[in-house]
Coordinates of C-alpha atoms in Angstrom, one line a residue:
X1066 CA -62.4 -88.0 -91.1
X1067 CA -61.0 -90.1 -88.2
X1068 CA -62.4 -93.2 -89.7
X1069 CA -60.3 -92.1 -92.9
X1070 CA -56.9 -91.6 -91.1
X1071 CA -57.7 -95.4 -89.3
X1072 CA -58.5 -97.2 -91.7
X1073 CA -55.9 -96.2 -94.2
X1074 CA -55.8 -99.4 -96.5
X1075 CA -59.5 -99.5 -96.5
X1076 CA -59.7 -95.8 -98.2
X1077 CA -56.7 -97.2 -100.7
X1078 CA -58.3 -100.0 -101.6
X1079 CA -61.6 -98.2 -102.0
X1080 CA -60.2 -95.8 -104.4
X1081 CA -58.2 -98.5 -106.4
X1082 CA -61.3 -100.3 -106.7
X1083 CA -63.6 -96.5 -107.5
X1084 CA -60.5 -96.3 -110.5
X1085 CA -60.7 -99.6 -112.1
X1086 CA -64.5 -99.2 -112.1
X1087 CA -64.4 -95.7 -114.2
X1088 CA -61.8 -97.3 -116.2
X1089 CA -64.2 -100.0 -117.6
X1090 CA -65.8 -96.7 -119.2
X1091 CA -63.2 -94.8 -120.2
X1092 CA -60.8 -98.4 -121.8
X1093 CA -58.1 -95.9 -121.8
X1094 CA -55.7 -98.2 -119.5
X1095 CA -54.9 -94.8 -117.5
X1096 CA -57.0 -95.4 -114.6
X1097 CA -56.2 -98.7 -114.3
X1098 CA -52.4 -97.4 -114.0
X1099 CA -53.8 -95.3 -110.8
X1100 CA -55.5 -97.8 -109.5
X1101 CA -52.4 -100.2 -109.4
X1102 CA -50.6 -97.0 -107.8
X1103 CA -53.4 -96.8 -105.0
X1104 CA -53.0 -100.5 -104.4
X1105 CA -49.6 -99.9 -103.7
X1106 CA -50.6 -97.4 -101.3
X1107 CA -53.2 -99.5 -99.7
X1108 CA -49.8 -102.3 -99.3
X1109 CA -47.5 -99.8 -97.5
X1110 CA -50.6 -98.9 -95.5
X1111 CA -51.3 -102.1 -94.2
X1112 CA -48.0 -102.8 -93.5
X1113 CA -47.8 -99.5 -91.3
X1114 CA -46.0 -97.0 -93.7
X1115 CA -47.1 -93.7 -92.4
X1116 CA -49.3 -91.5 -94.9
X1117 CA -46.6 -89.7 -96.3
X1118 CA -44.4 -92.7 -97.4
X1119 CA -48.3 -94.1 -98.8
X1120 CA -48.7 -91.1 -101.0
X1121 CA -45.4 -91.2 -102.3
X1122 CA -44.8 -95.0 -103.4
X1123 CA -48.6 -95.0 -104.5
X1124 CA -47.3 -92.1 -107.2
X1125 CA -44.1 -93.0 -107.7
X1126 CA -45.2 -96.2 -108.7
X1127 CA -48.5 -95.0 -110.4
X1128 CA -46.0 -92.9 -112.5
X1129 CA -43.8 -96.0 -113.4
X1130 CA -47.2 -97.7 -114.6
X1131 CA -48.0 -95.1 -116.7
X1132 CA -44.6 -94.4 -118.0
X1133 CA -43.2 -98.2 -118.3
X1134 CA -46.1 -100.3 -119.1
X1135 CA -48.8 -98.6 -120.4
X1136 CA -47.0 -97.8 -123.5
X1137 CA -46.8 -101.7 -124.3
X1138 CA -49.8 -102.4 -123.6
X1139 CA -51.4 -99.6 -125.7
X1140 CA -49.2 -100.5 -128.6
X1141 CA -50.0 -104.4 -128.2
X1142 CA -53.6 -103.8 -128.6
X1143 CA -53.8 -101.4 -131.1
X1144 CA -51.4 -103.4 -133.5
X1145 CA -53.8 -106.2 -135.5
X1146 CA -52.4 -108.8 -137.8
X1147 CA -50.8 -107.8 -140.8
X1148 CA -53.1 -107.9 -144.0
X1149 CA -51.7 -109.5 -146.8
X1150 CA -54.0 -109.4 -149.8
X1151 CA -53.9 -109.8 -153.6
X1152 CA -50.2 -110.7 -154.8
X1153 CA -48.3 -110.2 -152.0
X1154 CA -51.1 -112.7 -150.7
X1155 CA -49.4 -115.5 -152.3
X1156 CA -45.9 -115.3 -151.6
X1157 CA -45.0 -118.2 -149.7
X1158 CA -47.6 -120.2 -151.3
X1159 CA -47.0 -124.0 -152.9
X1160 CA -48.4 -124.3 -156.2
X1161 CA -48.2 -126.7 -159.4
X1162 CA -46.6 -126.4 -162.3
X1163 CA -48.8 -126.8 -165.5
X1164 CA -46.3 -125.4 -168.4
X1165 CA -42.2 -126.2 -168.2
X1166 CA -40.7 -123.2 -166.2
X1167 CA -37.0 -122.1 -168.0
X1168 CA -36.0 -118.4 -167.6
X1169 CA -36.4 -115.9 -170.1
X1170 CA -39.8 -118.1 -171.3
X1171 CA -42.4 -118.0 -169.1
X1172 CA -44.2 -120.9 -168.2
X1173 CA -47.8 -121.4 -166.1
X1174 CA -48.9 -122.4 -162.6
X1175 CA -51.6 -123.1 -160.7
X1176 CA -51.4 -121.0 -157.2
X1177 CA -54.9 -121.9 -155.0
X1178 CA -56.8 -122.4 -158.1
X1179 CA -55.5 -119.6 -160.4
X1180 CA -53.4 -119.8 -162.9
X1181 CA -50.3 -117.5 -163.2
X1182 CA -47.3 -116.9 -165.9
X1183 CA -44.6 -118.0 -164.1
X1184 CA -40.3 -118.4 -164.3
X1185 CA -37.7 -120.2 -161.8
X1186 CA -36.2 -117.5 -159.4
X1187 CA -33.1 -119.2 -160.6
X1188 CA -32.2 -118.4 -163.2
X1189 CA -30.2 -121.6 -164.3
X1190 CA -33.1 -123.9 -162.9
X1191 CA -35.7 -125.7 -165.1
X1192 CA -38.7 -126.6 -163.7
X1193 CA -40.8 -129.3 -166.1
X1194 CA -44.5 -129.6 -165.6
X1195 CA -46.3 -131.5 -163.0
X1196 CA -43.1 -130.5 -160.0
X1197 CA -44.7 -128.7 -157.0
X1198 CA -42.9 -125.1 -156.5
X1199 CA -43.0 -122.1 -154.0
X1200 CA -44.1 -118.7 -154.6
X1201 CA -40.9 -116.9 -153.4
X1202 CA -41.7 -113.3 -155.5
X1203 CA -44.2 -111.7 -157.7
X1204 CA -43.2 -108.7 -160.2
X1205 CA -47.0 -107.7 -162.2
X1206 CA -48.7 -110.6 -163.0
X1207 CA -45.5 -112.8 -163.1
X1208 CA -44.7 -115.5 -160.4
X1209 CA -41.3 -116.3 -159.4
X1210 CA -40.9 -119.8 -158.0
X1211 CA -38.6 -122.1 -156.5
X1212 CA -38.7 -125.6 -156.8
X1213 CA -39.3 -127.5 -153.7
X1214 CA -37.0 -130.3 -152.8
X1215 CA -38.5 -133.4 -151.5
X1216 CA -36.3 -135.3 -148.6
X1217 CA -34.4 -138.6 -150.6
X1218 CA -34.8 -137.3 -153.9

C-alpha cells in the first residue's frame, strides 16, 4: 500500500490506461471520459498536488467530460448522412428538356435517364426544347424546373 501512496501518478496512469482498455469493449465513450479524468489526476500527481486536490480535479474534470463533450461526440457518431431517395432524390438535379416547358401545359424532361412531365417554376418563363434546366421542386410525378443561365448569354 506504500508503493501506492509513492507512486501516485503511476497508479493514475495505470487506471486511465485499465479504463480506456474496458472501454474498447464497452464503445460507450464513458470510460474513456474516466479515463481522461484519471489522467488528469495522474497530472496534478506528478506535479505534487496532494491526494486530495488529485481526487478532486480527476472528478471534477471527469464530470466535465461526461457532461460537456460526450454528448457531441455521441450525437456526432450516431447522426449518418441524410438519405434522399426517389423524388426528393432529384431535387437539385440538371436535366434536359425534350418537350417545350410553358405553365399550365406540361412539357417533358429527361432527369439521369428518365423522363418526367415537367413545367417552369416560373410561371411567366418558357423553356423550348433542347435548354438544360434544374430540378428545383417535384409535386407527384411533376417536375418543377428552372432554367439555368449560362455566363454571356
Amino acid at each position: 500500500m506504500d508503493w501506492l501512496w509513492d507512486h501516485m501518478w503511476e497508479s493514475w496512469l495505470a487506471l486511465a490506461v485499465v479504463l480506456g482498455v474496458l472501454e474498447l469493449v464497452s464503445l460507450d465513450l464513458f470510460l474513456v471520459m474516466l479515463a481522461g479524468g484519471a489522467l488528469v489526476g495522474a497530472v496534478t500527481a506528478l506535479v505534487g498536488g496532494p491526494i486530495a486536490l488529485q481526487a478532486v480535479l480527476a472528478l471534477v474534470s471527469a464530470v466535465g467530460l461526461l457532461g460537456v463533450i460526450r454528448p457531441g461526440v455521441v450525437r456526432r457518431l450516431h447522426s449518418g448522412p441524410d438519405l434522399k431517395t426517389g423524388a426528393e432524390a432529384l431535387i437539385g438535379k440538371r436535366a434536359t428538356v425534350l418537350r417545350e416547358l410553358v405553365h399550365g401545359r406540361p412539357g417533358r424532361v429527361k432527369i439521369g435517364g428518365e423522363e418526367w412531365t415537367a413545367e417552369p417554376y416560373d410561371e411567366d418563363d418558357r423553356i423550348e426544347a433542347g435548354e438544360v434546366v434544374d430540378v428545383v421542386q417535384i409535386k407527384g410525378a411533376t417536375a418543377y424546373v428552372l432554367r439555368v443561365h449560362r455566363l454571356g448569354s
